[in-house]
Amino acid sequence: MSGSKRKFTRRTALKTGAAAGAALAAPMIFIRSAQAAYCNAPRGGSVTLGFNVPQTGAYADEGADELRAYKLAVKHLNGGGDGGMLNTFKPSVLKGNGILGKKVKFVTGDTQTKSDAARASAKRMIEKDGAVMITGGSSSGVAIAVQGLCQEAGVIFMAGLTHSNDTTGKDKRRNGFRHFFNAYMSGAALGPVLEKEYGKQRRAYHLTADYTWGWTQEESMKNTTEALGWQTSKTVKTPVGAGDFSQYITPVLNSGADVLILNHYGKDMINSLTQAVQFGLRDKQVNGKNFEIVVPLFSRLMAQGAGEAIKGILGSTNWNWSLQDAASRAFVKSFGAEYGTPPSMAAHTCYVQTLLYANACEMAGTFSPAQVVKSLEGFKFDGMGNGPTEYRASDHQCFKDVLVVRGNQNPTSQFDLLEVVEVTPRSQVEYDPAIFGGNLGPVNTKAC
Amino acid sequence: MDAIILQILNGLDKGGAYALIALGLTLTFGTLGVVNFAHGALFMLGAFCAVSFNKLISLEQVVLDATQKTAWGTALEIRTPYIEVWFGDIGTVLLDYSVPLSILFAIPVMLIFGVVMERGLIKHFYNRPHADQILVTFGLAIVLQEIIKHYFGANPIPQFAPDIVAGSANIGLWLGLGDSVVYPWWRLVYFAFSAIVIFGVFAFLQFTTFGMVVRAGMRDREMVSLLGINIERRFTIIFGLAAVVAGMAGAMYTPILPPDYHMGMDFLVLSFVVVVVGGMGSLGGAVAAGFLLGVLQSFASMNEIKSIIPGIDQIIIYLVAVVILLTLPRGLMGRKGVMED
């Protein structure tokens, strides 16, 4: 009998205690590991987004407008205001109650339009403020640097204004997504219009900002114009923030070129275009033709800074507030009512990116980067101001129509500075992702 | 030939700005013995005098037109500058000439600022080491920058030359070289302006009793004081004069380069190189070096030169400074005993 009875020894007590302890602790261990399954998993009733924009430096104008748009997006996501594009975006599962029921909060950083400062502010927002997603831009160098950091840290990066082919080309990352168009698309959209307006016999002189965006913009414009039959007279790199471009403009006068392509943006573009006009380039006749200036990447904010010099100049843009589709009108109405000015294209792309991220989280049912990436890859949507759009899975680049614009000769208001010359269909600006190389790599969902 | 003429002109107008800033720096150093790192900020303040003046005379009457709506549904604002409402065409002309007229605003503002700065801060550092002077003036420059950034924002604010000088001069036709040499009128105006200011400062120091006393004080301060002359008061006025020169240079430069809060720092480093190359304490040296380095920088930007030595346009000024200081340690026209123990 005694053999059948289990004896409760000290050893048994220890084993039982350990097993019971392990069993009780198990749910907590699983919960903890689930919470730490990805970086900055939101706890409590709110989720924090990091808005990393240039508040100083050459692109501060764009940065200020981007920040306004982000704040408006947060307001709309939390159910405030008139909802803006939440009312036109489809297919959308956004409810106006935050993201996954959590109230959206945000922190901001100043990139200073410098890669090291941008990385430092993004790092601070991830490590100190607990941002689950970083977004921002206005310089491709900065965007690429921050995209790399977000990939390493395991958070999603929704690029703001960045136009270099490299962002979703050789430097693309699985955790990074770009809604904005790129230099290749600018070239592809501008080509037919340049041919129509200026003909096939032209000699182009390029002044190019000496960093990743400038290089790819120059390459794309050169490829496009040479395919039209134009000759490239010279390509000259200029330092970013050069201020006085006179020493770079004077050689153009006697170069035999009859077109000047300014691969500049922001403050540099305002200065170089204004000075090129001051040097009389637009009044010049070369090779029996009127001298022309082309600015491949245009924005209304730059047009404002350049004043009269912008009139009649051709360029391309991602979006313009004068578009009359329902989504653009809704966004302009919200933004104008909030800030008293229409939004810039930088503001538009940032607003859209925030909504797209929020919607991807709702679709995935989680903030986990692995699931959010899956939701965004190949996502097709409409009602965001650019017509039918797709986030291409192979390089995380959005494909949509591109606008070719011209500096308005007869503006009706201080904001009416660009007129849309042509809406270039998406099919005309598409390309094989292999041409720019790069590898998305795996999604990073590590805890931080 | 055309390219050479254009680069000479480029160099001269750039050199004009360098020379004006360096002239003020040298005046301050030569009279008070102070190394003023806030001098670039004075150039920037002058530029913002032009911006402020423009904002002042562009104040607008806003009338809401309920018959027209903005894209966001509010009544359209019709804006008309008060100066045009009050003075009609004369008001339009005054707006057009805002930059040159801003000089009249910049002169008293910069003079008062210079005198207050000298009496309130700089005079406490006369007998302190140069390192202390550099630290305090550099700190002041940062404070001034941040104040301007707070009130005017971080972005450049374009200013426009009067319509009559907004285009380009066909210099090639004047020189019989055809119509391939054109140069913006305002840059020629700026070069002429800087030449007049430089000449005016030299004439003031050379041909007035005040100037004679100042020059004597620069040579031997104690001896002039022993003669019963209040040399300190004169030096204070000279500090104010240096601020006025920097301020006028900044105001007139705004149509060439839209001013932002950081523009002073961009010019400061180059101007110190100009002062050192010209020779510490030498007014003539500062002017000569300003124009010399401006012209060299322009030539270094020529494609023909850059194809031989890439990037030379970014380093030429510093390269020349190294060569000159190795061969002429006191700079081009430096005097013996200045900044030497």
mmCIF file with all atom_site columns, C-alpha atoms in Angstrom, chain A residues 167-174 176-177 373 376-379 390-399 426 430-441:
data_model
loop_
_atom_site.group_PDB
_atom_site.id
_atom_site.type_symbol
_atom_site.label_atom_id
_atom_site.label_alt_id
_atom_site.label_comp_id
_atom_site.label_asym_id
_atom_site.label_entity_id
_atom_site.label_seq_id
_atom_site.pdbx_PDB_ins_code
_atom_site.Cartn_x
_atom_site.Cartn_y
_atom_site.Cartn_z
_atom_site.occupancy
_atom_site.B_iso_or_equiv
_atom_site.pdbx_formal_charge
_atom_site.auth_seq_id
_atom_site.auth_comp_id
_atom_site.auth_asym_id
_atom_site.auth_atom_id
_atom_site.pdbx_PDB_model_num
ATOM 1  C CA . THR A 1 167 ? 15.567 56.506 -52.304 1.00 0.00 ? 167 THR A CA 1
ATOM 2  C CA . THR A 1 168 ? 13.603 53.648 -53.852 1.00 0.00 ? 168 THR A CA 1
ATOM 3  C CA . GLY A 1 169 ? 16.484 52.578 -56.102 1.00 0.00 ? 169 GLY A CA 1
ATOM 4  C CA . LYS A 1 170 ? 19.914 51.529 -54.937 1.00 0.00 ? 170 LYS A CA 1
ATOM 5  C CA . ASP A 1 171 ? 19.246 52.672 -51.354 1.00 0.00 ? 171 ASP A CA 1
ATOM 6  C CA . LYS A 1 172 ? 15.758 51.205 -50.945 1.00 0.00 ? 172 LYS A CA 1
ATOM 7  C CA . ARG A 1 173 ? 14.910 49.403 -47.722 1.00 0.00 ? 173 ARG A CA 1
ATOM 8  C CA . ARG A 1 174 ? 12.090 47.060 -46.757 1.00 0.00 ? 174 ARG A CA 1
ATOM 9  C CA . GLY A 1 176 ? 10.881 52.458 -46.125 1.00 0.00 ? 176 GLY A CA 1
ATOM 10 C CA . PHE A 1 177 ? 8.090  53.708 -48.432 1.00 0.00 ? 177 PHE A CA 1
ATOM 11 C CA . VAL A 1 373 ? 4.891  46.321 -44.706 1.00 0.00 ? 373 VAL A CA 1
ATOM 12 C CA . LEU A 1 376 ? 1.449  48.544 -47.913 1.00 0.00 ? 376 LEU A CA 1
ATOM 13 C CA . GLU A 1 377 ? 3.227  46.378 -50.494 1.00 0.00 ? 377 GLU A CA 1
ATOM 14 C CA . GLY A 1 378 ? 1.154  46.354 -53.660 1.00 0.00 ? 378 GLY A CA 1
ATOM 15 C CA . PHE A 1 379 ? -1.579 48.457 -52.022 1.00 0.00 ? 379 PHE A CA 1
ATOM 16 C CA . GLU A 1 390 ? -0.133 51.810 -56.399 1.00 0.00 ? 390 GLU A CA 1
ATOM 17 C CA . TYR A 1 391 ? 2.635  51.165 -53.879 1.00 0.00 ? 391 TYR A CA 1
ATOM 18 C CA . ARG A 1 392 ? 4.794  48.892 -56.016 1.00 0.00 ? 392 ARG A CA 1
ATOM 19 C CA . ALA A 1 393 ? 5.844  45.901 -53.933 1.00 0.00 ? 393 ALA A CA 1
ATOM 20 C CA . SER A 1 394 ? 9.214  45.445 -55.625 1.00 0.00 ? 394 SER A CA 1
ATOM 21 C CA . ASP A 1 395 ? 10.679 48.824 -54.651 1.00 0.00 ? 395 ASP A CA 1
ATOM 22 C CA . HIS A 1 396 ? 8.128  50.556 -52.357 1.00 0.00 ? 396 HIS A CA 1
ATOM 23 C CA . GLN A 1 397 ? 7.694  53.388 -54.883 1.00 0.00 ? 397 GLN A CA 1
ATOM 24 C CA . CYS A 1 398 ? 4.236  54.850 -55.532 1.00 0.00 ? 398 CYS A CA 1
ATOM 25 C CA . PHE A 1 399 ? 3.147  54.963 -59.175 1.00 0.00 ? 399 PHE A CA 1
ATOM 26 C CA . ARG A 1 426 ? 1.200  56.677 -64.940 1.00 0.00 ? 426 ARG A CA 1
ATOM 27 C CA . GLU A 1 430 ? 6.717  53.532 -65.168 1.00 0.00 ? 430 GLU A CA 1
ATOM 28 C CA . TYR A 1 431 ? 10.024 51.702 -65.327 1.00 0.00 ? 431 TYR A CA 1
ATOM 29 C CA . ASP A 1 432 ? 11.636 48.395 -64.490 1.00 0.00 ? 432 ASP A CA 1
ATOM 30 C CA . PRO A 1 433 ? 12.829 48.556 -60.839 1.00 0.00 ? 433 PRO A CA 1
ATOM 31 C CA . ALA A 1 434 ? 15.976 46.653 -61.845 1.00 0.00 ? 434 ALA A CA 1
ATOM 32 C CA . ILE A 1 435 ? 17.401 49.710 -63.655 1.00 0.00 ? 435 ILE A CA 1
ATOM 33 C CA . PHE A 1 436 ? 18.260 51.409 -60.380 1.00 0.00 ? 436 PHE A CA 1
ATOM 34 C CA . GLY A 1 437 ? 19.564 48.299 -58.620 1.00 0.00 ? 437 GLY A CA 1
ATOM 35 C CA . GLY A 1 438 ? 19.376 47.967 -54.862 1.00 0.00 ? 438 GLY A CA 1
ATOM 36 C CA . ASN A 1 439 ? 17.726 45.370 -52.701 1.00 0.00 ? 439 ASN A CA 1
ATOM 37 C CA . LEU A 1 440 ? 14.855 45.826 -50.264 1.00 0.00 ? 440 LEU A CA 1
ATOM 38 C CA . GLY A 1 441 ? 16.262 43.152 -47.944 1.00 0.00 ? 441 GLY A CA 1
#
